[in-house]
Protein backbone atom coordinates (compact mmCIF):
# COMPACT_ATOMS: atom_id res chain seq x y z
CA UNK A 1 0.00 0.00 0.00
CA UNK A 2 1.17 3.49 -0.78
CA UNK A 3 -0.14 5.95 1.82
CA UNK A 4 -0.23 9.60 0.75
CA UNK A 5 -1.20 12.16 3.39
CA UNK A 6 -2.18 15.60 2.18
CA UNK A 7 -3.02 18.82 4.04
CA UNK A 8 -6.50 19.17 2.56
CA UNK A 9 -9.21 17.35 0.64
CA UNK A 10 -8.47 19.50 -2.43
CA UNK A 11 -4.85 18.31 -2.45
CA UNK A 12 -5.82 14.65 -2.26
CA UNK A 13 -8.41 14.82 -5.03
CA UNK A 14 -5.98 16.66 -7.27
CA UNK A 15 -3.41 13.85 -6.82
CA UNK A 16 -6.14 11.25 -7.48
CA UNK A 17 -7.23 13.09 -10.64
CA UNK A 18 -3.64 13.23 -11.82
CA UNK A 19 -3.24 9.45 -11.34
CA UNK A 20 -6.43 8.84 -13.37
CA UNK A 21 -5.32 11.31 -16.05
CA UNK A 22 -1.94 9.62 -16.47
CA UNK A 23 -3.60 6.20 -16.70
CA UNK A 24 -6.05 7.51 -19.31
CA UNK A 25 -3.32 9.14 -21.42
CA UNK A 26 -1.43 5.84 -21.36
CA UNK A 27 -4.52 3.73 -22.15
CA UNK A 28 -7.40 5.63 -23.81
CA UNK A 29 -9.69 2.56 -23.50
CA UNK A 30 -9.25 2.60 -19.70
CA UNK A 31 -11.73 0.51 -17.68
CA UNK A 32 -12.63 2.47 -14.56
CA UNK A 33 -14.38 1.23 -11.42
CA UNK A 34 -16.35 4.12 -9.92
CA UNK A 35 -17.55 4.99 -6.43
CA UNK A 36 -20.29 7.35 -5.32
CA UNK A 37 -20.81 9.15 -1.99
CA UNK A 38 -19.34 12.44 -0.78
CA UNK A 39 -15.68 11.46 -1.00
CA UNK A 40 -15.11 11.22 -4.79
CA UNK A 41 -17.13 14.34 -5.70
CA UNK A 42 -13.99 16.52 -5.85
CA UNK A 43 -12.25 13.89 -8.01
CA UNK A 44 -15.10 13.94 -10.52
CA UNK A 45 -15.04 17.75 -10.51
CA UNK A 46 -11.31 17.71 -11.25
CA UNK A 47 -11.74 15.17 -14.08
CA UNK A 48 -14.59 17.22 -15.58
CA UNK A 49 -12.35 20.29 -15.47
CA UNK A 50 -9.56 18.35 -17.22
CA UNK A 51 -12.05 17.24 -19.88
CA UNK A 52 -13.37 20.75 -20.49
CA UNK A 53 -10.14 22.73 -20.20
CA UNK A 54 -7.46 20.29 -21.36
CA UNK A 55 -9.50 18.08 -23.68
CA UNK A 56 -8.98 14.93 -21.59
CA UNK A 57 -10.79 12.37 -23.72
CA UNK A 58 -13.08 9.74 -22.18
CA UNK A 59 -14.57 8.55 -25.49
CA UNK A 60 -13.03 5.07 -25.28
CA UNK A 61 -13.47 4.64 -21.51
CA UNK A 62 -15.70 1.98 -19.95
CA UNK A 63 -16.99 2.37 -16.39
CA UNK A 64 -18.40 -0.01 -13.80
CA UNK A 65 -19.99 1.40 -10.66
CA UNK A 66 -19.40 -0.34 -7.36
CA UNK A 67 -22.92 -0.36 -6.05
CA UNK A 68 -26.53 0.78 -6.14
CA UNK A 69 -29.41 0.70 -3.68
CA UNK A 70 -32.16 -1.86 -4.18
CA UNK A 71 -35.75 -0.69 -3.75
CA UNK A 72 -35.65 2.82 -5.20
CA UNK A 73 -36.02 3.68 -8.91
CA UNK A 74 -32.99 4.71 -10.95
CA UNK A 75 -34.56 8.14 -11.26
CA UNK A 76 -34.70 8.66 -7.47
CA UNK A 77 -32.74 11.82 -6.58
CA UNK A 78 -30.51 9.81 -4.20
CA UNK A 79 -29.96 6.78 -6.44
CA UNK A 80 -26.39 6.19 -7.55
CA UNK A 81 -27.59 6.34 -11.16
CA UNK A 82 -28.69 9.94 -10.50
CA UNK A 83 -25.46 10.69 -8.63
CA UNK A 84 -23.27 9.51 -11.50
CA UNK A 85 -25.32 11.33 -14.10
CA UNK A 86 -25.21 14.60 -12.15
CA UNK A 87 -21.63 14.50 -10.85
CA UNK A 88 -19.83 13.01 -13.82
CA UNK A 89 -21.48 11.39 -16.83
CA UNK A 90 -23.35 14.39 -18.20
CA UNK A 91 -20.14 16.47 -18.14
CA UNK A 92 -17.74 14.09 -19.95
CA UNK A 93 -17.83 12.05 -23.18
CA UNK A 94 -18.07 8.45 -21.97
CA UNK A 95 -20.39 6.65 -24.44
CA UNK A 96 -23.70 5.69 -22.79
CA UNK A 97 -23.25 2.06 -23.82
CA UNK A 98 -19.91 1.93 -21.96
CA UNK A 99 -21.38 2.93 -18.57
CA UNK A 100 -22.36 0.04 -16.35
CA UNK A 101 -24.16 0.38 -13.02
CA UNK A 102 -25.79 -2.31 -10.90
CA UNK A 103 -29.46 -2.46 -11.93
CA UNK A 104 -31.65 -2.09 -8.88
CA UNK A 105 -34.74 -2.96 -10.93
CA UNK A 106 -33.54 -6.30 -12.33
CA UNK A 107 -36.23 -8.99 -12.12
CA UNK A 108 -33.67 -11.59 -11.10
CA UNK A 109 -30.91 -10.03 -8.99
CA UNK A 110 -28.81 -13.19 -8.89
CA UNK A 111 -28.75 -13.47 -12.69
CA UNK A 112 -28.04 -9.74 -12.99
CA UNK A 113 -25.03 -10.01 -10.64
CA UNK A 114 -23.58 -12.84 -12.73
CA UNK A 115 -24.04 -10.77 -15.89
CA UNK A 116 -22.32 -7.81 -14.20
CA UNK A 117 -19.27 -9.91 -13.36
CA UNK A 118 -19.26 -11.27 -16.93
CA UNK A 119 -19.40 -7.73 -18.35
CA UNK A 120 -16.37 -6.71 -16.25
CA UNK A 121 -14.47 -9.77 -17.53
CA UNK A 122 -15.52 -9.03 -21.15
CA UNK A 123 -14.19 -5.48 -20.80
CA UNK A 124 -10.82 -6.99 -19.84
CA UNK A 125 -11.11 -6.31 -16.09
CA UNK A 126 -10.95 -3.03 -14.20
CA UNK A 127 -7.76 -1.00 -14.67
CA UNK A 128 -8.31 1.55 -11.94
CA UNK A 129 -10.86 1.25 -9.13
CA UNK A 130 -11.91 4.36 -7.18
CA UNK A 131 -12.91 3.56 -3.59
CA UNK A 132 -14.24 5.41 -0.57
CA UNK A 133 -14.41 3.78 2.85
CA UNK A 134 -17.29 3.40 5.30
CA UNK A 135 -16.96 4.37 8.97
CA UNK A 136 -16.77 0.66 9.83
CA UNK A 137 -14.36 -0.13 7.02
CA UNK A 138 -16.62 -1.17 4.15
CA UNK A 139 -15.53 -0.85 0.52
CA UNK A 140 -18.37 -0.82 -1.97
CA UNK A 141 -21.21 -1.97 0.25
CA UNK A 142 -19.23 -4.92 1.57
CA UNK A 143 -20.12 -4.51 5.21
CA UNK A 144 -18.13 -6.00 8.11
CA UNK A 145 -18.25 -9.83 7.94
CA UNK A 146 -18.40 -9.82 4.12
CA UNK A 147 -16.41 -12.68 2.63
CA UNK A 148 -13.05 -11.41 1.45
CA UNK A 149 -13.59 -13.54 -1.67
CA UNK A 150 -17.12 -12.29 -2.37
CA UNK A 151 -18.43 -11.40 -5.83
CA UNK A 152 -21.20 -9.01 -6.97
CA UNK A 153 -24.34 -9.72 -4.93
CA UNK A 154 -27.00 -8.20 -2.70
CA UNK A 155 -25.96 -7.04 0.78
CA UNK A 156 -27.91 -5.80 3.78
CA UNK A 157 -26.63 -2.42 4.97
CA UNK A 158 -25.55 -1.97 8.58
CA UNK A 159 -27.10 0.55 10.95
CA UNK A 160 -23.87 2.60 10.73
CA UNK A 161 -24.18 2.83 6.91
CA UNK A 162 -27.88 3.72 7.09
CA UNK A 163 -27.06 6.50 9.56
CA UNK A 164 -24.17 7.79 7.45
CA UNK A 165 -26.35 7.89 4.31
CA UNK A 166 -29.53 9.26 5.93
CA UNK A 167 -28.59 12.90 5.09
CA UNK A 168 -29.04 11.98 1.40
CA UNK A 169 -32.59 10.88 2.23
CA UNK A 170 -33.75 14.02 4.01
CA UNK A 171 -32.19 12.89 7.30
CA UNK A 172 -34.73 10.07 7.59
CA UNK A 173 -32.94 6.80 8.36
CA UNK A 174 -36.12 4.86 7.58
CA UNK A 175 -36.07 6.24 4.03
CA UNK A 176 -32.61 4.76 3.30
CA UNK A 177 -32.92 1.46 1.39
CA UNK A 178 -31.65 -1.40 3.55
CA UNK A 179 -30.39 -3.47 0.60
CA UNK A 180 -27.85 -2.77 -2.11
CA UNK A 181 -26.17 -4.58 -4.98
CA UNK A 182 -22.41 -4.30 -4.62
CA UNK A 183 -19.33 -5.62 -6.35
CA UNK A 184 -17.75 -8.14 -4.02
CA UNK A 185 -14.46 -7.79 -2.17
CA UNK A 186 -13.03 -10.41 -4.53
CA UNK A 187 -14.27 -8.41 -7.53
CA UNK A 188 -12.59 -5.24 -6.22
CA UNK A 189 -9.35 -7.10 -5.49
CA UNK A 190 -9.07 -8.07 -9.17
CA UNK A 191 -8.75 -4.42 -10.25
CA UNK A 192 -5.21 -3.73 -11.46
CA UNK A 193 -4.97 -0.59 -9.33
CA UNK A 194 -7.10 0.68 -6.43
CA UNK A 195 -7.30 4.31 -5.34
CA UNK A 196 -8.83 4.59 -1.87
CA UNK A 197 -9.78 8.14 -0.88
CA UNK A 198 -10.75 9.25 2.61
CA UNK A 199 -11.18 12.61 4.27
CA UNK A 200 -12.44 13.81 7.61
CA UNK A 201 -12.14 12.61 11.19
CA UNK A 202 -15.11 10.24 10.85
CA UNK A 203 -12.88 8.00 8.68
CA UNK A 204 -9.78 8.04 10.94
CA UNK A 205 -10.56 4.87 12.86
CA UNK A 206 -11.58 2.87 9.76
CA UNK A 207 -8.41 4.00 7.97
CA UNK A 208 -6.18 3.04 10.90
CA UNK A 209 -7.77 -0.43 11.03
CA UNK A 210 -7.67 -0.90 7.27
CA UNK A 211 -4.03 0.20 6.87
CA UNK A 212 -2.40 -0.92 10.11
CA UNK A 213 -4.77 -3.48 11.60
CA UNK A 214 -5.00 -7.19 10.91
CA UNK A 215 -6.55 -8.37 7.65
CA UNK A 216 -10.05 -9.32 8.66
CA UNK A 217 -13.57 -9.54 7.26
CA UNK A 218 -14.50 -7.30 10.23
CA UNK A 219 -12.81 -4.49 8.28
CA UNK A 220 -13.27 -5.39 4.61
CA UNK A 221 -10.94 -2.58 3.42
CA UNK A 222 -8.07 -4.26 5.32
CA UNK A 223 -7.84 -6.86 2.53
CA UNK A 224 -6.32 -4.12 0.36
CA UNK A 225 -3.10 -4.81 2.28
CA UNK A 226 -2.92 -7.88 0.03
CA UNK A 227 -3.52 -5.89 -3.17
CA UNK A 228 -0.35 -5.39 -5.24
CA UNK A 229 -1.13 -1.81 -6.29
CA UNK A 230 -3.25 0.26 -3.93
CA UNK A 231 -2.80 3.97 -3.26
CA UNK A 232 -4.49 5.36 -0.13
CA UNK A 233 -5.03 9.11 -0.36
CA UNK A 234 -5.87 10.84 2.92
CA UNK A 235 -6.30 14.29 4.37
CA UNK A 236 -4.79 15.05 7.79
CA UNK A 237 -8.01 14.28 9.67
CA UNK A 238 -8.50 10.87 8.05
CA UNK A 239 -4.81 10.08 8.72
CA UNK A 240 -4.92 11.23 12.34
CA UNK A 241 -5.10 7.75 13.94
CA UNK A 242 -2.25 6.22 11.90
CA UNK A 243 0.71 5.14 14.03
CA UNK A 244 3.21 5.35 11.19
CA UNK A 245 2.06 8.63 9.65
CA UNK A 246 5.55 10.17 9.91
CA UNK A 247 7.04 7.23 8.01
CA UNK A 248 4.41 7.41 5.24
CA UNK A 249 5.17 11.11 4.80
CA UNK A 250 8.88 10.35 4.57
CA UNK A 251 8.29 7.63 1.97
CA UNK A 252 6.19 9.99 -0.17
CA UNK A 253 8.73 12.84 0.15
CA UNK A 254 11.47 10.45 -1.00
CA UNK A 255 9.35 9.30 -3.93
CA UNK A 256 8.85 12.91 -5.09
CA UNK A 257 12.57 13.57 -4.65
CA UNK A 258 13.46 10.52 -6.75
CA UNK A 259 10.99 11.59 -9.43
CA UNK A 260 12.44 15.12 -9.31
CA UNK A 261 9.02 16.64 -8.55
C1 LIG B 1 -20.13 4.23 -2.67
C2 LIG B 1 -19.43 3.21 -1.90
C3 LIG B 1 -19.21 3.36 -0.43
C4 LIG B 1 -18.68 4.75 -0.05
C5 LIG B 1 -18.49 4.85 1.45
C6 LIG B 1 -18.06 6.24 1.87
O1 LIG B 1 -20.23 3.85 -4.03
O2 LIG B 1 -19.05 2.23 -2.46
O3 LIG B 1 -18.30 2.38 -0.01
O4 LIG B 1 -17.48 4.97 -0.72
O5 LIG B 1 -19.68 4.53 2.11
O6 LIG B 1 -19.07 7.14 1.59
P1 LIG B 1 -18.82 8.71 1.68
O7 LIG B 1 -17.85 9.03 0.62
O8 LIG B 1 -20.17 9.32 1.40
O9 LIG B 1 -18.31 8.97 3.04
PDB file of N, CA, C and O in Angstrom, residues 137-178:
ATOM      1  N   UNK A 137     -15.351   0.527   7.875  1.00  0.00           N
ATOM      2  CA  UNK A 137     -14.357  -0.129   7.020  1.00  0.00           C
ATOM      3  C   UNK A 137     -14.907  -0.825   5.794  1.00  0.00           C
ATOM      4  O   UNK A 137     -14.206  -1.625   5.178  1.00  0.00           O
ATOM      5  N   UNK A 138     -16.162  -0.513   5.387  1.00  0.00           N
ATOM      6  CA  UNK A 138     -16.622  -1.169   4.154  1.00  0.00           C
ATOM      7  C   UNK A 138     -15.981  -0.547   2.921  1.00  0.00           C
ATOM      8  O   UNK A 138     -15.596   0.620   2.926  1.00  0.00           O
ATOM      9  N   UNK A 139     -15.848  -1.345   1.864  1.00  0.00           N
ATOM     10  CA  UNK A 139     -15.527  -0.845   0.525  1.00  0.00           C
ATOM     11  C   UNK A 139     -16.651  -1.355  -0.363  1.00  0.00           C
ATOM     12  O   UNK A 139     -17.110  -2.481  -0.189  1.00  0.00           O
ATOM     13  N   UNK A 140     -17.082  -0.524  -1.346  1.00  0.00           N
ATOM     14  CA  UNK A 140     -18.367  -0.815  -1.966  1.00  0.00           C
ATOM     15  C   UNK A 140     -19.367  -0.869  -0.819  1.00  0.00           C
ATOM     16  O   UNK A 140     -19.254  -0.119   0.155  1.00  0.00           O
ATOM     17  N   UNK A 141     -20.335  -1.766  -0.913  1.00  0.00           N
ATOM     18  CA  UNK A 141     -21.211  -1.967   0.252  1.00  0.00           C
ATOM     19  C   UNK A 141     -20.915  -3.311   0.900  1.00  0.00           C
ATOM     20  O   UNK A 141     -21.803  -4.002   1.394  1.00  0.00           O
ATOM     21  N   UNK A 142     -19.646  -3.682   0.905  1.00  0.00           N
ATOM     22  CA  UNK A 142     -19.225  -4.915   1.575  1.00  0.00           C
ATOM     23  C   UNK A 142     -19.043  -4.595   3.052  1.00  0.00           C
ATOM     24  O   UNK A 142     -17.993  -4.102   3.480  1.00  0.00           O
ATOM     25  N   UNK A 143     -20.096  -4.870   3.795  1.00  0.00           N
ATOM     26  CA  UNK A 143     -20.121  -4.507   5.211  1.00  0.00           C
ATOM     27  C   UNK A 143     -19.253  -5.477   6.024  1.00  0.00           C
ATOM     28  O   UNK A 143     -18.892  -6.553   5.523  1.00  0.00           O
ATOM     29  N   UNK A 144     -18.904  -5.095   7.266  1.00  0.00           N
ATOM     30  CA  UNK A 144     -18.127  -6.002   8.106  1.00  0.00           C
ATOM     31  C   UNK A 144     -18.758  -7.391   8.117  1.00  0.00           C
ATOM     32  O   UNK A 144     -19.980  -7.511   8.205  1.00  0.00           O
ATOM     33  N   UNK A 145     -17.920  -8.391   8.026  1.00  0.00           N
ATOM     34  CA  UNK A 145     -18.251  -9.827   7.942  1.00  0.00           C
ATOM     35  C   UNK A 145     -18.443 -10.300   6.517  1.00  0.00           C
ATOM     36  O   UNK A 145     -18.659 -11.490   6.287  1.00  0.00           O
ATOM     37  N   UNK A 146     -18.323  -9.382   5.527  1.00  0.00           N
ATOM     38  CA  UNK A 146     -18.396  -9.823   4.119  1.00  0.00           C
ATOM     39  C   UNK A 146     -17.234 -10.760   3.828  1.00  0.00           C
ATOM     40  O   UNK A 146     -16.107 -10.517   4.268  1.00  0.00           O
ATOM     41  N   UNK A 147     -17.503 -11.781   3.034  1.00  0.00           N
ATOM     42  CA  UNK A 147     -16.413 -12.681   2.627  1.00  0.00           C
ATOM     43  C   UNK A 147     -15.368 -11.884   1.852  1.00  0.00           C
ATOM     44  O   UNK A 147     -15.714 -11.084   0.970  1.00  0.00           O
ATOM     45  N   UNK A 148     -14.121 -12.121   2.162  1.00  0.00           N
ATOM     46  CA  UNK A 148     -13.051 -11.413   1.451  1.00  0.00           C
ATOM     47  C   UNK A 148     -12.911 -11.933   0.019  1.00  0.00           C
ATOM     48  O   UNK A 148     -12.180 -11.369  -0.782  1.00  0.00           O
ATOM     49  N   UNK A 149     -13.611 -13.022  -0.294  1.00  0.00           N
ATOM     50  CA  UNK A 149     -13.588 -13.540  -1.673  1.00  0.00           C
ATOM     51  C   UNK A 149     -14.891 -13.272  -2.402  1.00  0.00           C
ATOM     52  O   UNK A 149     -15.108 -13.815  -3.484  1.00  0.00           O
ATOM     53  N   UNK A 150     -15.763 -12.444  -1.822  1.00  0.00           N
ATOM     54  CA  UNK A 150     -17.124 -12.289  -2.368  1.00  0.00           C
ATOM     55  C   UNK A 150     -17.133 -11.658  -3.757  1.00  0.00           C
ATOM     56  O   UNK A 150     -16.215 -10.937  -4.135  1.00  0.00           O
ATOM     57  N   UNK A 151     -18.216 -11.968  -4.493  1.00  0.00           N
ATOM     58  CA  UNK A 151     -18.431 -11.404  -5.833  1.00  0.00           C
ATOM     59  C   UNK A 151     -19.675 -10.511  -5.774  1.00  0.00           C
ATOM     60  O   UNK A 151     -20.316 -10.394  -4.727  1.00  0.00           O
ATOM     61  N   UNK A 152     -20.037  -9.911  -6.904  1.00  0.00           N
ATOM     62  CA  UNK A 152     -21.196  -9.015  -6.966  1.00  0.00           C
ATOM     63  C   UNK A 152     -22.455  -9.736  -6.468  1.00  0.00           C
ATOM     64  O   UNK A 152     -22.751 -10.849  -6.897  1.00  0.00           O
ATOM     65  N   UNK A 153     -23.163  -9.090  -5.552  1.00  0.00           N
ATOM     66  CA  UNK A 153     -24.339  -9.717  -4.926  1.00  0.00           C
ATOM     67  C   UNK A 153     -25.104  -8.660  -4.151  1.00  0.00           C
ATOM     68  O   UNK A 153     -24.657  -7.522  -4.050  1.00  0.00           O
ATOM     69  N   UNK A 154     -26.222  -9.118  -3.539  1.00  0.00           N
ATOM     70  CA  UNK A 154     -27.004  -8.199  -2.702  1.00  0.00           C
ATOM     71  C   UNK A 154     -26.481  -8.251  -1.270  1.00  0.00           C
ATOM     72  O   UNK A 154     -26.170  -9.332  -0.756  1.00  0.00           O
ATOM     73  N   UNK A 155     -26.357  -7.089  -0.642  1.00  0.00           N
ATOM     74  CA  UNK A 155     -25.958  -7.042   0.776  1.00  0.00           C
ATOM     75  C   UNK A 155     -26.986  -6.244   1.569  1.00  0.00           C
ATOM     76  O   UNK A 155     -27.623  -5.320   1.051  1.00  0.00           O
ATOM     77  N   UNK A 156     -27.090  -6.574   2.839  1.00  0.00           N
ATOM     78  CA  UNK A 156     -27.906  -5.802   3.778  1.00  0.00           C
ATOM     79  C   UNK A 156     -27.005  -4.749   4.416  1.00  0.00           C
ATOM     80  O   UNK A 156     -25.903  -5.074   4.882  1.00  0.00           O
ATOM     81  N   UNK A 157     -27.463  -3.502   4.430  1.00  0.00           N
ATOM     82  CA  UNK A 157     -26.628  -2.417   4.974  1.00  0.00           C
ATOM     83  C   UNK A 157     -26.702  -2.387   6.499  1.00  0.00           C
ATOM     84  O   UNK A 157     -27.762  -2.664   7.086  1.00  0.00           O
ATOM     85  N   UNK A 158     -25.578  -2.046   7.120  1.00  0.00           N
ATOM     86  CA  UNK A 158     -25.545  -1.968   8.583  1.00  0.00           C
ATOM     87  C   UNK A 158     -26.217  -0.669   9.057  1.00  0.00           C
ATOM     88  O   UNK A 158     -26.367   0.293   8.288  1.00  0.00           O
ATOM     89  N   UNK A 159     -26.523  -0.646  10.337  1.00  0.00           N
ATOM     90  CA  UNK A 159     -27.099   0.552  10.952  1.00  0.00           C
ATOM     91  C   UNK A 159     -26.152   1.750  10.742  1.00  0.00           C
ATOM     92  O   UNK A 159     -26.594   2.858  10.434  1.00  0.00           O
ATOM     93  N   UNK A 160     -24.853   1.523  10.892  1.00  0.00           N
ATOM     94  CA  UNK A 160     -23.875   2.604  10.732  1.00  0.00           C
ATOM     95  C   UNK A 160     -23.952   3.201   9.313  1.00  0.00           C
ATOM     96  O   UNK A 160     -23.919   4.425   9.132  1.00  0.00           O
ATOM     97  N   UNK A 161     -24.092   2.337   8.297  1.00  0.00           N
ATOM     98  CA  UNK A 161     -24.181   2.833   6.910  1.00  0.00           C
ATOM     99  C   UNK A 161     -25.496   3.571   6.693  1.00  0.00           C
ATOM    100  O   UNK A 161     -25.527   4.629   6.047  1.00  0.00           O
ATOM    101  N   UNK A 162     -26.583   3.037   7.252  1.00  0.00           N
ATOM    102  CA  UNK A 162     -27.879   3.716   7.090  1.00  0.00           C
ATOM    103  C   UNK A 162     -27.811   5.109   7.720  1.00  0.00           C
ATOM    104  O   UNK A 162     -28.277   6.096   7.136  1.00  0.00           O
ATOM    105  N   UNK A 163     -27.174   5.187   8.889  1.00  0.00           N
ATOM    106  CA  UNK A 163     -27.056   6.497   9.562  1.00  0.00           C
ATOM    107  C   UNK A 163     -26.201   7.456   8.733  1.00  0.00           C
ATOM    108  O   UNK A 163     -26.544   8.623   8.566  1.00  0.00           O
ATOM    109  N   UNK A 164     -25.077   6.928   8.218  1.00  0.00           N
ATOM    110  CA  UNK A 164     -24.166   7.792   7.446  1.00  0.00           C
ATOM    111  C   UNK A 164     -24.847   8.308   6.181  1.00  0.00           C
ATOM    112  O   UNK A 164     -24.557   9.415   5.720  1.00  0.00           O
ATOM    113  N   UNK A 165     -25.750   7.508   5.595  1.00  0.00           N
ATOM    114  CA  UNK A 165     -26.353   7.891   4.314  1.00  0.00           C
ATOM    115  C   UNK A 165     -27.707   8.575   4.469  1.00  0.00           C
ATOM    116  O   UNK A 165     -28.260   9.079   3.485  1.00  0.00           O
ATOM    117  N   UNK A 166     -28.227   8.626   5.698  1.00  0.00           N
ATOM    118  CA  UNK A 166     -29.534   9.264   5.935  1.00  0.00           C
ATOM    119  C   UNK A 166     -29.595  10.714   5.442  1.00  0.00           C
ATOM    120  O   UNK A 166     -30.631  11.134   4.901  1.00  0.00           O
ATOM    121  N   UNK A 167     -28.499  11.520   5.575  1.00  0.00           N
ATOM    122  CA  UNK A 167     -28.585  12.900   5.092  1.00  0.00           C
ATOM    123  C   UNK A 167     -28.964  13.000   3.614  1.00  0.00           C
ATOM    124  O   UNK A 167     -29.560  13.988   3.188  1.00  0.00           O
ATOM    125  N   UNK A 168     -28.665  11.950   2.828  1.00  0.00           N
ATOM    126  CA  UNK A 168     -29.036  11.981   1.401  1.00  0.00           C
ATOM    127  C   UNK A 168     -30.512  11.631   1.205  1.00  0.00           C
ATOM    128  O   UNK A 168     -31.022  11.669   0.095  1.00  0.00           O
ATOM    129  N   UNK A 169     -31.170  11.238   2.290  1.00  0.00           N
ATOM    130  CA  UNK A 169     -32.594  10.883   2.227  1.00  0.00           C
ATOM    131  C   UNK A 169     -33.380  11.767   3.199  1.00  0.00           C
ATOM    132  O   UNK A 169     -34.207  11.292   3.969  1.00  0.00           O
ATOM    133  N   UNK A 170     -33.039  13.041   3.201  1.00  0.00           N
ATOM    134  CA  UNK A 170     -33.748  14.022   4.007  1.00  0.00           C
ATOM    135  C   UNK A 170     -33.555  13.796   5.501  1.00  0.00           C
ATOM    136  O   UNK A 170     -34.399  14.217   6.308  1.00  0.00           O
ATOM    137  N   UNK A 171     -32.477  13.117   5.884  1.00  0.00           N
ATOM    138  CA  UNK A 171     -32.192  12.892   7.301  1.00  0.00           C
ATOM    139  C   UNK A 171     -33.033  11.782   7.906  1.00  0.00           C
ATOM    140  O   UNK A 171     -32.936  11.514   9.112  1.00  0.00           O
ATOM    141  N   UNK A 172     -33.809  11.094   7.084  1.00  0.00           N
ATOM    142  CA  UNK A 172     -34.727  10.067   7.593  1.00  0.00           C
ATOM    143  C   UNK A 172     -34.111   8.687   7.389  1.00  0.00           C
ATOM    144  O   UNK A 172     -34.100   8.147   6.278  1.00  0.00           O
ATOM    145  N   UNK A 173     -33.623   8.100   8.473  1.00  0.00           N
ATOM    146  CA  UNK A 173     -32.940   6.797   8.361  1.00  0.00           C
ATOM    147  C   UNK A 173     -33.877   5.725   7.796  1.00  0.00           C
ATOM    148  O   UNK A 173     -33.457   4.821   7.078  1.00  0.00           O
ATOM    149  N   UNK A 174     -35.171   5.862   8.076  1.00  0.00           N
ATOM    150  CA  UNK A 174     -36.124   4.863   7.579  1.00  0.00           C
ATOM    151  C   UNK A 174     -36.348   4.972   6.068  1.00  0.00           C
ATOM    152  O   UNK A 174     -36.907   4.062   5.451  1.00  0.00           O
ATOM    153  N   UNK A 175     -35.910   6.084   5.483  1.00  0.00           N
ATOM    154  CA  UNK A 175     -36.067   6.241   4.031  1.00  0.00           C
ATOM    155  C   UNK A 175     -34.881   5.636   3.271  1.00  0.00           C
ATOM    156  O   UNK A 175     -34.934   5.474   2.053  1.00  0.00           O
ATOM    157  N   UNK A 176     -33.793   5.302   3.981  1.00  0.00           N
ATOM    158  CA  UNK A 176     -32.610   4.755   3.303  1.00  0.00           C
ATOM    159  C   UNK A 176     -32.877   3.283   2.983  1.00  0.00           C
ATOM    160  O   UNK A 176     -33.237   2.521   3.882  1.00  0.00           O
ATOM    161  N   UNK A 177     -32.713   2.884   1.707  1.00  0.00           N
ATOM    162  CA  UNK A 177     -32.918   1.463   1.393  1.00  0.00           C
ATOM    163  C   UNK A 177     -31.987   0.593   2.238  1.00  0.00           C
ATOM    164  O   UNK A 177     -30.839   0.975   2.506  1.00  0.00           O
ATOM    165  N   UNK A 178     -32.465  -0.555   2.673  1.00  0.00           N
ATOM    166  CA  UNK A 178     -31.646  -1.398   3.552  1.00  0.00           C
ATOM    167  C   UNK A 178     -30.839  -2.419   2.759  1.00  0.00           C
ATOM    168  O   UNK A 178     -30.000  -3.111   3.328  1.00  0.00           O
TER     169      UNK A 178
END
